[in-house]
Coordinates of C-alpha atoms and ligand atoms in Angstrom, one line a residue:
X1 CA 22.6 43.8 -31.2
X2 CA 19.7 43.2 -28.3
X3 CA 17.9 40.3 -30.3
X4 CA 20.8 38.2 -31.2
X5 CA 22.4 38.5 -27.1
X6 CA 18.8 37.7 -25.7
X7 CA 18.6 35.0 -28.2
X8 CA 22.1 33.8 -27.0
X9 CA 21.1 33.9 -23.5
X10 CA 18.5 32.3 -24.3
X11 CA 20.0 29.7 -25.7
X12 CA 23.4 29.1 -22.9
X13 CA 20.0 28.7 -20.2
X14 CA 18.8 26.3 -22.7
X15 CA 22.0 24.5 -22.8
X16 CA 22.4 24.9 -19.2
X17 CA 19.0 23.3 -18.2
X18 CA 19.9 20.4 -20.6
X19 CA 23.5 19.7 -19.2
X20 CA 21.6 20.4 -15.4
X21 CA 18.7 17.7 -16.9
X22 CA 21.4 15.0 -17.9
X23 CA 24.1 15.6 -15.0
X24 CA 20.7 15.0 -12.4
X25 CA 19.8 11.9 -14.8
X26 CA 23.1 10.5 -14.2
X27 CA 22.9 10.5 -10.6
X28 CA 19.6 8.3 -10.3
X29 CA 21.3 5.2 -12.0
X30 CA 24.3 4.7 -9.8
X31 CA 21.6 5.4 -6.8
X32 CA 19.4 3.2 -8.0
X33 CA 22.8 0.4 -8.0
X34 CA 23.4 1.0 -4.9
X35 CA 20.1 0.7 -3.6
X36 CA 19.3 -2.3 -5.6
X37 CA 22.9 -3.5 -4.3
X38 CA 21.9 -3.4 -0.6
X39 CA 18.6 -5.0 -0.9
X40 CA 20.3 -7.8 -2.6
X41 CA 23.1 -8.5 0.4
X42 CA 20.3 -8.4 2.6
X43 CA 18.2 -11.2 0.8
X44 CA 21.7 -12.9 1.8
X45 CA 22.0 -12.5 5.2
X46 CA 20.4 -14.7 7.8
X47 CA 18.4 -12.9 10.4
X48 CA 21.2 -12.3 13.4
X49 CA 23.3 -11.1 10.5
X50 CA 20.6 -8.8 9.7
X51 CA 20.6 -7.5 13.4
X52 CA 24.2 -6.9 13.6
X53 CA 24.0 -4.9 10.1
X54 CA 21.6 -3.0 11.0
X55 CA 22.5 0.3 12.3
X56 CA 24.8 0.3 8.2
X57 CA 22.1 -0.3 6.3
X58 CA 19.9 1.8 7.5
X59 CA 22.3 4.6 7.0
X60 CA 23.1 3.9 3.3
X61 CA 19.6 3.3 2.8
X62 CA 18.4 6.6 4.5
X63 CA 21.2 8.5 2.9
X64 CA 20.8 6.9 -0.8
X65 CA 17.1 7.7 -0.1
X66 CA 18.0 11.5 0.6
X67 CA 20.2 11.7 -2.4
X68 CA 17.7 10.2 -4.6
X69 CA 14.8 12.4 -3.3
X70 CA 17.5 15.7 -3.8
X71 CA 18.1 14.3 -7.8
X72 CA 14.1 14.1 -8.4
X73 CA 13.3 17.4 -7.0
X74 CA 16.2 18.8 -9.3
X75 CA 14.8 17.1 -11.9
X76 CA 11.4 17.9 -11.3
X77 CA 12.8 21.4 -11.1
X78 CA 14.7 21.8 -14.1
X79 CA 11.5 19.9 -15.9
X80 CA 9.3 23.0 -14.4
X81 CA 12.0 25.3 -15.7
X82 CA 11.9 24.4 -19.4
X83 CA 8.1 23.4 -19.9
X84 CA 8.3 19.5 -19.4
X85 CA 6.6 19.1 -16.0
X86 CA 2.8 18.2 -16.6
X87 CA -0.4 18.6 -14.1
X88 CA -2.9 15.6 -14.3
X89 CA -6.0 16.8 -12.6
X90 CA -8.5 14.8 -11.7
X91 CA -12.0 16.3 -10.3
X92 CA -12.1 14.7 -6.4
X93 CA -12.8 15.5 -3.1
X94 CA -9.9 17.3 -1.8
X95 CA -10.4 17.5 2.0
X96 CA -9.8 13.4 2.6
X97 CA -6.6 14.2 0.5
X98 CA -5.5 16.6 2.6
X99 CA -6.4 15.2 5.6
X100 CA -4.3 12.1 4.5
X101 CA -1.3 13.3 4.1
X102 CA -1.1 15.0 6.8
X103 CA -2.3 12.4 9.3
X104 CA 0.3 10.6 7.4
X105 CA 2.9 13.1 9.4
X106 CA 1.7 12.4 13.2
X107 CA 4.1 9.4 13.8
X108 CA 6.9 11.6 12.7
X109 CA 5.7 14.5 14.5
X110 CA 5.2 12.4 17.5
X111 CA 8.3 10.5 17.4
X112 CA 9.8 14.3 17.8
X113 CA 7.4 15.1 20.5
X114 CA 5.5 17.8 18.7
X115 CA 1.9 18.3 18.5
X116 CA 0.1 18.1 15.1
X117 CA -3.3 19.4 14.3
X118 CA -4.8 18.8 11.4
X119 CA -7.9 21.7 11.0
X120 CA -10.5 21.1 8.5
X121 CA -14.1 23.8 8.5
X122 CA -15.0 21.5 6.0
X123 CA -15.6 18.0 5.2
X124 CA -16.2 18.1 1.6
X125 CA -14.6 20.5 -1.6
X126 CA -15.0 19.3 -4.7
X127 CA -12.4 20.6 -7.4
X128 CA -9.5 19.7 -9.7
X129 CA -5.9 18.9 -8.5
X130 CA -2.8 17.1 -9.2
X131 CA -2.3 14.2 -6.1
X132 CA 1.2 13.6 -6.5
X133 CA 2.2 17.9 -6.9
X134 CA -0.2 18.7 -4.0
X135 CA 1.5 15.8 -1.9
X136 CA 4.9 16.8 -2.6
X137 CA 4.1 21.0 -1.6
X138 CA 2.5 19.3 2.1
X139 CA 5.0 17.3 2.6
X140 CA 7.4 19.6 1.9
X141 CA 5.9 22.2 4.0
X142 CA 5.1 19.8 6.9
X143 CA 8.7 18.2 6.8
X144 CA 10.5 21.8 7.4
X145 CA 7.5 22.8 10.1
X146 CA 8.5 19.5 11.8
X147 CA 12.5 20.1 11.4
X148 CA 12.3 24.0 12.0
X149 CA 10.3 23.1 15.6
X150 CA 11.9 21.8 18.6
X151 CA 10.7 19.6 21.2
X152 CA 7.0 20.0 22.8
X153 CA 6.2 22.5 19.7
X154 CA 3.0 22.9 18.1
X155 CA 1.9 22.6 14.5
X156 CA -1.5 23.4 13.0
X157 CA -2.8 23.1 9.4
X158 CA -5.9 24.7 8.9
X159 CA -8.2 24.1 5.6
X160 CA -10.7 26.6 4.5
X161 CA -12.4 27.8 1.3
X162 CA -12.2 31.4 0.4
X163 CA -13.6 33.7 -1.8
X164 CA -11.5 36.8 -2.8
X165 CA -12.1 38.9 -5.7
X166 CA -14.8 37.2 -6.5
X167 CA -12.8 34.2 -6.8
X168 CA -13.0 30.6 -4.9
X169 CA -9.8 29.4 -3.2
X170 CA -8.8 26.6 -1.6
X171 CA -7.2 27.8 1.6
X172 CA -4.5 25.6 3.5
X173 CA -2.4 27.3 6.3
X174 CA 0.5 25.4 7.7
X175 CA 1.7 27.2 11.0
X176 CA 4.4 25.9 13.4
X177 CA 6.0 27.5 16.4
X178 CA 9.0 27.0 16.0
X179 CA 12.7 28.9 15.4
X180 CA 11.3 30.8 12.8
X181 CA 12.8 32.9 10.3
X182 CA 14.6 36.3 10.1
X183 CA 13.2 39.5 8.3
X184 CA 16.2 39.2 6.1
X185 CA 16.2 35.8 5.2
X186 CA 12.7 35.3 4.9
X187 CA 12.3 37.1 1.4
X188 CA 15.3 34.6 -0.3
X189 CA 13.6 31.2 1.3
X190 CA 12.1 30.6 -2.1
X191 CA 15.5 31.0 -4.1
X192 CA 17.4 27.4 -4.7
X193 CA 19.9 26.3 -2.4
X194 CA 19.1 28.6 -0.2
X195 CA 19.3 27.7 3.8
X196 CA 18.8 30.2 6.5
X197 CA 20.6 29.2 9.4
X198 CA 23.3 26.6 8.8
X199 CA 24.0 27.1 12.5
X200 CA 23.5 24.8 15.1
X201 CA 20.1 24.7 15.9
X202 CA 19.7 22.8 12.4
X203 CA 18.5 19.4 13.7
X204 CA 19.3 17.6 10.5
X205 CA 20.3 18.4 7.4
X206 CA 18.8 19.9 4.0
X207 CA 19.3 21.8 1.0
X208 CA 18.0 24.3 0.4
X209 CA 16.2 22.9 -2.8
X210 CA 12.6 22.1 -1.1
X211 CA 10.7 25.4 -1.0
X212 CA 12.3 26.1 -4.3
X213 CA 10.4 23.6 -5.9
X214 CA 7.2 23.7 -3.5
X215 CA 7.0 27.4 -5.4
X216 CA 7.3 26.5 -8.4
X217 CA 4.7 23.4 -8.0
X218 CA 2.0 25.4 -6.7
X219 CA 2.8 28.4 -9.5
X220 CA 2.1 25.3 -11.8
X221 CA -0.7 24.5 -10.3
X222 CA -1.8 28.0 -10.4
X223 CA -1.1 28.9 -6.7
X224 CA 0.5 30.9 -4.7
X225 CA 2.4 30.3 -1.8
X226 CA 3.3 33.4 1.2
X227 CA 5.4 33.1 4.1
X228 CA 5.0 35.2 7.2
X229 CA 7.7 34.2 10.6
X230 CA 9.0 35.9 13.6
X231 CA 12.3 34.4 15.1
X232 CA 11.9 32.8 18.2
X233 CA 8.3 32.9 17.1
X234 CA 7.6 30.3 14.4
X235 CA 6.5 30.0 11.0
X236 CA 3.4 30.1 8.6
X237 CA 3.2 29.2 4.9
X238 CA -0.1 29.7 3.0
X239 CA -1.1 28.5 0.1
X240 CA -4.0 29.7 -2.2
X241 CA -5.2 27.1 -5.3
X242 CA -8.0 28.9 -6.9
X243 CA -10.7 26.0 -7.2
X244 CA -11.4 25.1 -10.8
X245 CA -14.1 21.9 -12.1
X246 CA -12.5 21.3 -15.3
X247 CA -10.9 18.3 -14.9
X248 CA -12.8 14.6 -15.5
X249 CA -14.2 13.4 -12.2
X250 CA -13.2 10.8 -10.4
X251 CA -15.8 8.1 -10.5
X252 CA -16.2 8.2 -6.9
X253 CA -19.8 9.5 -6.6
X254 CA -20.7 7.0 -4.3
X255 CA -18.0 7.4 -1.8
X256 CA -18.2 11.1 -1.8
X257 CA -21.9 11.1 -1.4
X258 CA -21.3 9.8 2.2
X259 CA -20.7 12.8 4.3
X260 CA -17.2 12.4 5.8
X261 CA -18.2 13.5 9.4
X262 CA -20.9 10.5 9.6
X263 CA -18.2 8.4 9.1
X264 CA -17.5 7.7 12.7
X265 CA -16.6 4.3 14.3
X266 CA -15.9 2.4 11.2
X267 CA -16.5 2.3 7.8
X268 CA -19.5 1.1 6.1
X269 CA -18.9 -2.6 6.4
X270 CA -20.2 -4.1 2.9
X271 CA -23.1 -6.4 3.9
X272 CA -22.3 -10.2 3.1
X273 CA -24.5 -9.5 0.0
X274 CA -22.3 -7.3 -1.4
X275 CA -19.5 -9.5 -0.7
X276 CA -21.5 -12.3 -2.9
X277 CA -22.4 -10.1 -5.9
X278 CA -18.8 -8.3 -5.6
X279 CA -16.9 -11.7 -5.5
X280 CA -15.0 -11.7 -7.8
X281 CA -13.2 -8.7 -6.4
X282 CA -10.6 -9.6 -3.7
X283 CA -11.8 -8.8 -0.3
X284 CA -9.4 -6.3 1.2
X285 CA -9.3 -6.0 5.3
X286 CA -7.7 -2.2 5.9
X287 CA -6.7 -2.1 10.0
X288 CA -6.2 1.5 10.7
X289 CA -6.9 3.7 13.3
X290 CA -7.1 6.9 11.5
X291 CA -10.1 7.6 9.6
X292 CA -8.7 9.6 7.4
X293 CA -5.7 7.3 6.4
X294 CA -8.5 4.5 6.2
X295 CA -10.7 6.7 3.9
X296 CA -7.6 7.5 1.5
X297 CA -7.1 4.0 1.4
X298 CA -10.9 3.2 0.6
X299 CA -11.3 5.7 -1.9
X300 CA -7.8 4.3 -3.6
X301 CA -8.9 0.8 -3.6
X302 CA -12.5 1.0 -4.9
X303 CA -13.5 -0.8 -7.8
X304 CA -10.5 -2.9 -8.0
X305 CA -11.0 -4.1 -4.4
X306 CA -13.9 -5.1 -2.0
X307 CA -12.6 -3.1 1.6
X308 CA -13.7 -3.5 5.0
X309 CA -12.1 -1.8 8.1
X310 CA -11.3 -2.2 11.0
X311 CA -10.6 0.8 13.8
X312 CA -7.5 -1.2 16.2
X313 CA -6.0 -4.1 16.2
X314 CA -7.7 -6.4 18.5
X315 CA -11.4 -5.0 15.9
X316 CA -9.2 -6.1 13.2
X317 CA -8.1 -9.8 14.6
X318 CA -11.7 -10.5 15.0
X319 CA -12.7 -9.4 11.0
X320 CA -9.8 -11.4 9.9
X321 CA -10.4 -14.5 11.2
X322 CA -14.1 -13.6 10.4
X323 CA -13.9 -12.9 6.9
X324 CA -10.4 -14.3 5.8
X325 CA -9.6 -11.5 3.3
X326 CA -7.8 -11.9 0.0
X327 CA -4.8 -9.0 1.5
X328 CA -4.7 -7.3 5.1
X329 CA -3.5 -3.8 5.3
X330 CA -2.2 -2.8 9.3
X331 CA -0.7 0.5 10.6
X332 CA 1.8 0.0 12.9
X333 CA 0.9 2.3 15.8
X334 CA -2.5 1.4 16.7
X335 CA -3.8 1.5 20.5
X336 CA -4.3 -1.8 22.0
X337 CA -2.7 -4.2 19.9
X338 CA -0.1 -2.6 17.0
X339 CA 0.2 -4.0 13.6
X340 CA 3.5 -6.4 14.8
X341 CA 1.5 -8.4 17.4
X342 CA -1.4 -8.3 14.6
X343 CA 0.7 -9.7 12.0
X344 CA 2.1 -12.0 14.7
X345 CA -1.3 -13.5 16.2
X346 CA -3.0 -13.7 11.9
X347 CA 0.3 -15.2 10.9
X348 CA 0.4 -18.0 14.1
X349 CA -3.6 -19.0 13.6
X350 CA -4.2 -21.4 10.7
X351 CA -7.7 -19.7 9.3
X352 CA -5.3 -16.8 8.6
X353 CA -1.8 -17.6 8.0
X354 CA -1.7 -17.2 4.2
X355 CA -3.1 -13.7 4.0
X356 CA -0.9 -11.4 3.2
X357 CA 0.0 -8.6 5.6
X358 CA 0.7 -5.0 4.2
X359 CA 2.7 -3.2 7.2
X360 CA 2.3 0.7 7.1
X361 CA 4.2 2.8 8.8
X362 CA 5.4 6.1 8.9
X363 CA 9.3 5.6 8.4
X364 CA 10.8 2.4 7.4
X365 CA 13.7 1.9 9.1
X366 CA 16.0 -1.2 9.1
X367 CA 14.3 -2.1 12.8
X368 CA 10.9 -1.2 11.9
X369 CA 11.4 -4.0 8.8
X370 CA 13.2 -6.8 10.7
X371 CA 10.8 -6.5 13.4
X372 CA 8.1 -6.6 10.5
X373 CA 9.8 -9.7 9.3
X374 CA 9.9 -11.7 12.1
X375 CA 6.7 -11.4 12.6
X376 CA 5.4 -12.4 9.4
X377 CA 4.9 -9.4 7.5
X378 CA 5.1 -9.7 3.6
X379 CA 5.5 -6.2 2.3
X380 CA 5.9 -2.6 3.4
X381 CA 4.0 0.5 2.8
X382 CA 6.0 4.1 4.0
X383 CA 3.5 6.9 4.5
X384 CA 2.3 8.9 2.6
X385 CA 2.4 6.4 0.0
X386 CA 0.9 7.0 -3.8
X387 CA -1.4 5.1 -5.6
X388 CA 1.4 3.4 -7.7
X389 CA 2.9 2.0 -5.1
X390 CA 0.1 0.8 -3.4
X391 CA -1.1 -1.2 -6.4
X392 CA 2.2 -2.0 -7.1
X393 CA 2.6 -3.6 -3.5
X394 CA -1.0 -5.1 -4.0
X395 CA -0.2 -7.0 -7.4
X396 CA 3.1 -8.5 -6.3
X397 CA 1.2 -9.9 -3.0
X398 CA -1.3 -11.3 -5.4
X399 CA 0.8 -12.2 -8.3
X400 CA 3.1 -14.5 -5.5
X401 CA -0.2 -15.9 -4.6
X402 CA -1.1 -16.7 -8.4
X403 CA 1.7 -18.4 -8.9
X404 CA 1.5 -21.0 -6.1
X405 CA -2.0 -21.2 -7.0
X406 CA -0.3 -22.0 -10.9
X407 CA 2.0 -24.5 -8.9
X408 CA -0.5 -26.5 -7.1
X409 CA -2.6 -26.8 -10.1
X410 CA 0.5 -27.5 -12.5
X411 CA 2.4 -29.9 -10.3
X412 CA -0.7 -31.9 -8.7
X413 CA -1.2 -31.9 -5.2
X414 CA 0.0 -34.9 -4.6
X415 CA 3.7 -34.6 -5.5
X416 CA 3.5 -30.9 -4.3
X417 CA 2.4 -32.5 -0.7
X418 CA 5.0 -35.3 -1.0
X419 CA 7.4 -32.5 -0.3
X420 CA 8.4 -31.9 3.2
X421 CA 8.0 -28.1 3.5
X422 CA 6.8 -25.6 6.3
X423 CA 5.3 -23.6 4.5
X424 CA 2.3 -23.3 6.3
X425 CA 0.3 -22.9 3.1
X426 CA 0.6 -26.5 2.1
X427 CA 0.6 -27.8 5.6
X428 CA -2.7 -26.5 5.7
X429 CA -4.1 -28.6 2.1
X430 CA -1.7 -31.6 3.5
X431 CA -4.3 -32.0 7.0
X432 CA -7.3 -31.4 4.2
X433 CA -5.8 -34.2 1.8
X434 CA -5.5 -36.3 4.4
X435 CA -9.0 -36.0 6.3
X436 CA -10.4 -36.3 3.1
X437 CA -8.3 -39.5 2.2
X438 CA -9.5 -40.6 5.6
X439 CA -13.5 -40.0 4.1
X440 CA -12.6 -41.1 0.8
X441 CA -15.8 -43.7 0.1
X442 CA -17.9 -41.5 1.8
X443 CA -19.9 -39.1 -0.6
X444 CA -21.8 -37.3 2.0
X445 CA -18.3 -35.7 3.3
X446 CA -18.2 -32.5 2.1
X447 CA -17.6 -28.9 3.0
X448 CA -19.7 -29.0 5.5
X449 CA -18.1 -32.0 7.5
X450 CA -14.5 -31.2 6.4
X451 CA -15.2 -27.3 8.4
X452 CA -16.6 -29.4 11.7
X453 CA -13.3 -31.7 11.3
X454 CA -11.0 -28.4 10.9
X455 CA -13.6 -26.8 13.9
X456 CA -13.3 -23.2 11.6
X457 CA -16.6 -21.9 9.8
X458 CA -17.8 -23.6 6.1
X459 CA -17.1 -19.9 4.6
X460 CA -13.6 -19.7 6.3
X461 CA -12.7 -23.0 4.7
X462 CA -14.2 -21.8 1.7
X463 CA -12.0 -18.7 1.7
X464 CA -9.1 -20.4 2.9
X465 CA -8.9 -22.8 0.1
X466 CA -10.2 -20.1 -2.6
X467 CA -6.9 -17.9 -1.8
X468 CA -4.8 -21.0 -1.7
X469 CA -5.7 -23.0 -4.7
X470 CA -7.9 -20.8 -6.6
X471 CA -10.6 -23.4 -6.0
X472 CA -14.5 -23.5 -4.0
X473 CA -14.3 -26.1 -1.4
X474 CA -16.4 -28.3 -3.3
X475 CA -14.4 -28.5 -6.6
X476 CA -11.3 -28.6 -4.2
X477 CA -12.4 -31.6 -2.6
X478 CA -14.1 -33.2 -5.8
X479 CA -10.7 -33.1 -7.3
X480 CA -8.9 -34.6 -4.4
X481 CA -11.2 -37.9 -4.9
X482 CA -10.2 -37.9 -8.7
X483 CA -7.1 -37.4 -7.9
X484 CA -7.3 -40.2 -5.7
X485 CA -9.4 -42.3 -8.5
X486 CA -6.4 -41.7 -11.0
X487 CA -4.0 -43.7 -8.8
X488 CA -6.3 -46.2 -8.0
X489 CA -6.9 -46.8 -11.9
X490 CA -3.4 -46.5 -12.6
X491 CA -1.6 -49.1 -9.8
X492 CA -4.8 -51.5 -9.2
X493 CA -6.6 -53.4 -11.7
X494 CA -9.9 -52.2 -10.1
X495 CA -12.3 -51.2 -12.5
X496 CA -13.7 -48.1 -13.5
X497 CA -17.1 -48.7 -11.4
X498 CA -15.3 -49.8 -8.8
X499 CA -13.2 -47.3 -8.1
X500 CA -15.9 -44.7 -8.5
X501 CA -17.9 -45.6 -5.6
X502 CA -14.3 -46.2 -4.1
X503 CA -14.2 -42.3 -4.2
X504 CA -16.8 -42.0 -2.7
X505 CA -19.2 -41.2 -6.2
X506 CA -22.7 -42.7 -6.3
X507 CA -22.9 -42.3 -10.0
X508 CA -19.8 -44.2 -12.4
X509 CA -21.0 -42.7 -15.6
X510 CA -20.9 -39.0 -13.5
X511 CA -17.8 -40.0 -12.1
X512 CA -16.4 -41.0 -15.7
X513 CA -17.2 -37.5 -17.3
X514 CA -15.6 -35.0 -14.8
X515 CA -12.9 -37.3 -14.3
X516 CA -12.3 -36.6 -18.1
X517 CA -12.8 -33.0 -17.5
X518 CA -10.4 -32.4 -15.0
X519 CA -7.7 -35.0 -16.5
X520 CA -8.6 -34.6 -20.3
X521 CA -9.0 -38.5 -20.9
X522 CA -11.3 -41.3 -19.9
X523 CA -11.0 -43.1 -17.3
X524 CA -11.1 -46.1 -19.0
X525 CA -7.9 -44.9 -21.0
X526 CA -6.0 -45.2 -17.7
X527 CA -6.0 -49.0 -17.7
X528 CA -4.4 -49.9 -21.0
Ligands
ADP601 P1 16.0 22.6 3.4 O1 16.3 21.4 2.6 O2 17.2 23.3 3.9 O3 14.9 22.4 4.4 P2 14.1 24.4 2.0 O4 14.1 25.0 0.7 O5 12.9 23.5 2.3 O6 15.4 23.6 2.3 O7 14.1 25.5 3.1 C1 15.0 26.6 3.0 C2 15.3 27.2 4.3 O8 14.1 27.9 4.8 C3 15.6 26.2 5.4 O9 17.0 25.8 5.3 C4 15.3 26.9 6.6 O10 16.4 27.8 7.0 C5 14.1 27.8 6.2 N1 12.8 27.2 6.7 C6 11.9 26.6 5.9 N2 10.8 26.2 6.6 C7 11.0 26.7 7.8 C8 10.2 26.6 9.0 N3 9.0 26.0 9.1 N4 10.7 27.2 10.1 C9 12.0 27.8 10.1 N5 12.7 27.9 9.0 C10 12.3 27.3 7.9

């Protein structure tokens, strides 16, 4: 009978989504070994090792990277397929969004010598969408324009709002001239697996699963997505997402209030007041070129993070040594000065060398990361990144701080000083130990005559010391004397008044109670 086949047929494409599910599943451990595998030689191998390799790893790393990105598109697929893929919207500006991850293209446009326009009529559309669908459809879409085009080619996306039947739309057009697509094949581009050509002008390769699940994202998200190409010609894929305000908004009010266009130089620089009353945030320094980039990265960072930006490399030098931020963020292709001779000058000048440098670039390759590492960078960003892995980047780079923060504390400085290390870190607290050793008896040396002794500015000291020991210059300092005091009591028979002015401490009953705050007994205990 009809019911029970269509009930059977519906249950052998239930079974066959499952068995398509697990079989995908499978795949991403092994990749994930392999991966895991190759990072883990290369913490092994000494830099000229490194070099020779090179050219290998990147090629298991860039093909385990395509294989893994072809599993979690089938996956993503199949999950679309039987009900399982969810849309988080959030209410937010869309335009910066847009702009982002597009901009986050021109490297690899430009590497391939083709032009990329990015075509907004406006600077602000508030409305509900899911970040990481809409980034996969424009990349997706922007990654074939860039393939499907040859050398000296154009590619323009244009966004626009429209209304149509009585409807608003978020318009986004993504035209390339390129080799286009014949009027047979252009109706089957959507099906899975599908590939037009498979000739020779296919610069790399593919499979045919991309626009596949591009449709069915933006049918999830309500869209829909129409091709028009001529061959020879080129290509244009539009996309239509009605605009909805469902969704909770982004508490972003204040960002978005700013009108994007008046952003022009550089970003609002928080005054130093805001830096006082926000301190307790870590001061992030974003060195970026592209506003739009620079705005994503803003808007991502808020709340969490104090920002300032910086528009090249040579703007971003001076800020840095300025402020000395808690984390640096540098593009790599920047006029003037790129992020390597950035990361190179911050990481060779003592005010800076324990910030943290975030490298973004467009592709990581093997070169693009040992060039990184030899010039000091600590951690890599690929464009267009998500939120996740930003944050996730961010908190190791902080949590590696912590703990060496932990270490100092736990250990003592002096035994941690004792050791002969290069890091440049404790270098740095080993030429403040000893000036202050030097000043000892004197209690008018403080933060203020330690910065003329270093020649760098009271609040660089200051924020030099904060990031390194989790301490103000003042209390850093304070317990440098104690620690001094403790020995003293410990291997002299000096007394306790003694060895408080010794220390340079005007006052011994003072003296005696923070000494028992930071060491938990008197000092008085110390000499029996
Ligand atoms: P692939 O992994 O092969 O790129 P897609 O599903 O993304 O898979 O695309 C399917 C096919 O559609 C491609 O193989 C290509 O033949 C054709 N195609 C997609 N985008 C373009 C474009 N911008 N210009 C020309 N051909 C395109």
């Amino acid at each position: 009978m009809a019911v029970t086949e269509s009930a059977r047929l519906k249950e052998v494409n239930q079974l066959k989504n499952r068995l398509y599910t697990n079989i995908t599943h499978e795949f991403r451990t092994p990749l994930t070994v392999i991966k895991g595998m190759t990072d883990s030689i290369k913490s092994k191998l000494d830099n000229k090792q490194l070099d020779n390799l090179a050219y290998s790893f990147e090629m298991i790393e860039r093909n385990s990277d395509n294989l893994l990105h072809l599993v979690n598109d089938m996956l993503d697929l199949a999950k679309i397929e039987s009900g399982n893929l969810e849309l988080h919207l959030k209410q937010a500006n869309v335009i910066p969004f847009l702009k982002y991850i597009s901009e986050s293209f021109s490297s690899l446009a430009n590497q391939n010598n083709i032009n990329l326009t990015i075509y907004s009529e406006l600077d602000r559309l508030v409305m509900d969408f899911d970040e990481e669908k809409l980034t996969s459809v424009i990349s997706n879409l922007l990654s074939n324009a860039i393939k499907f085009t040859p050398e000296f080619g154009k590619i323009i996306i244009h966004i626009n709002q429209i209304i149509q039947t009585e409807n608003d739309f978020l318009f986004i057009k993504i035209k390339d001239n390129g080799i286009g697509i014949s009027n047979k094949e252009l109706p089957n581009i959507f099906n899975r697996f599908y590939q037009a050509d498979a000739s020779t002008i296919r610069k790399s390769g593919g499979t045919g699963i991309g626009l596949a699940l591009t449709k069915e994202l933006v049918s999830l998200m309500s869209g829909t997505i129409d091709a028009k190409s001529t061959l020879g010609k080129g290509s244009e894929f539009i996309l239509m997402f009605p605009i909805t305000r469902q969704a909770p908004a982004s508490k972003k009010a204040k960002i978005n209030k700013l009108s994007y266009k008046s952003v022009s130089n550089s970003l609002p620089m928080p005054s130093e007041q805001v830096l006082e009353t926000d301190s307790d945030l870590p001061l992030v320094l974003i060195i970026e070129d592209n506003m739009d980039v620079a705005h994503y990265l803003k808007t991502c960072l808020e709340k969490k993070y104090v920002t300032i930006h910086a528009i090249n490399g040579i703007k971003g030098i001076e800020l840095a040594t300025e402020k000395i931020p808690d984390i640096i963020i540098c593009d790599v292709m920047m006029p003037g000065k790129d992020g390597f001779e950035v990361c190179a000058t911050l990481k060779s000048d003592e005010r800076t060398d324990h910030i943290p440098i975030i490298i973004l670039t467009a592709k990581v390759t093997i070169e693009d990361r040992l060039t990184g590492l030899a010039h000091g960078a600590d951690a890599y960003l690929a464009k267009p990144f998500n939120k996740g892995e930003l944050f996730t980047r961010l908190d190791q780079l902080v949590s590696i701080r912590k703990k060496l923060i932990n270490k100092t504390q736990k250990e003592g400085f002096n035994t941690l000083l004792k050791k002969r290390s290069k890091n440049p870190k404790l270098q740095f607290l080993k030429r403040i130990v000893k000036l202050i050793h030097e000043n000892i008896n004197n209690s008018n040396f403080g933060s203020e005559a330690l910065a003329k002794k270093l020649l760098i500015s009271e609040s660089q000291i200051y924020r030099k010391i904060k990031a390194i020991t989790g301490k103000s210059t003042a209390v850093y300092i304070r317990s440098i004397r104690l620690q001094y005091a403790k020995e003293l009591l410990l291997n002299t028979k000096k007394t306790v008044s003694e060895v408080a002015y010794d220390v340079g401490f005007n006052d011994p009953s003072w003296f005696s109670r923070i000494f028992k705050d930071e060491f938990g007994f008197a000092p008085s205990e110390t000499s029996r």
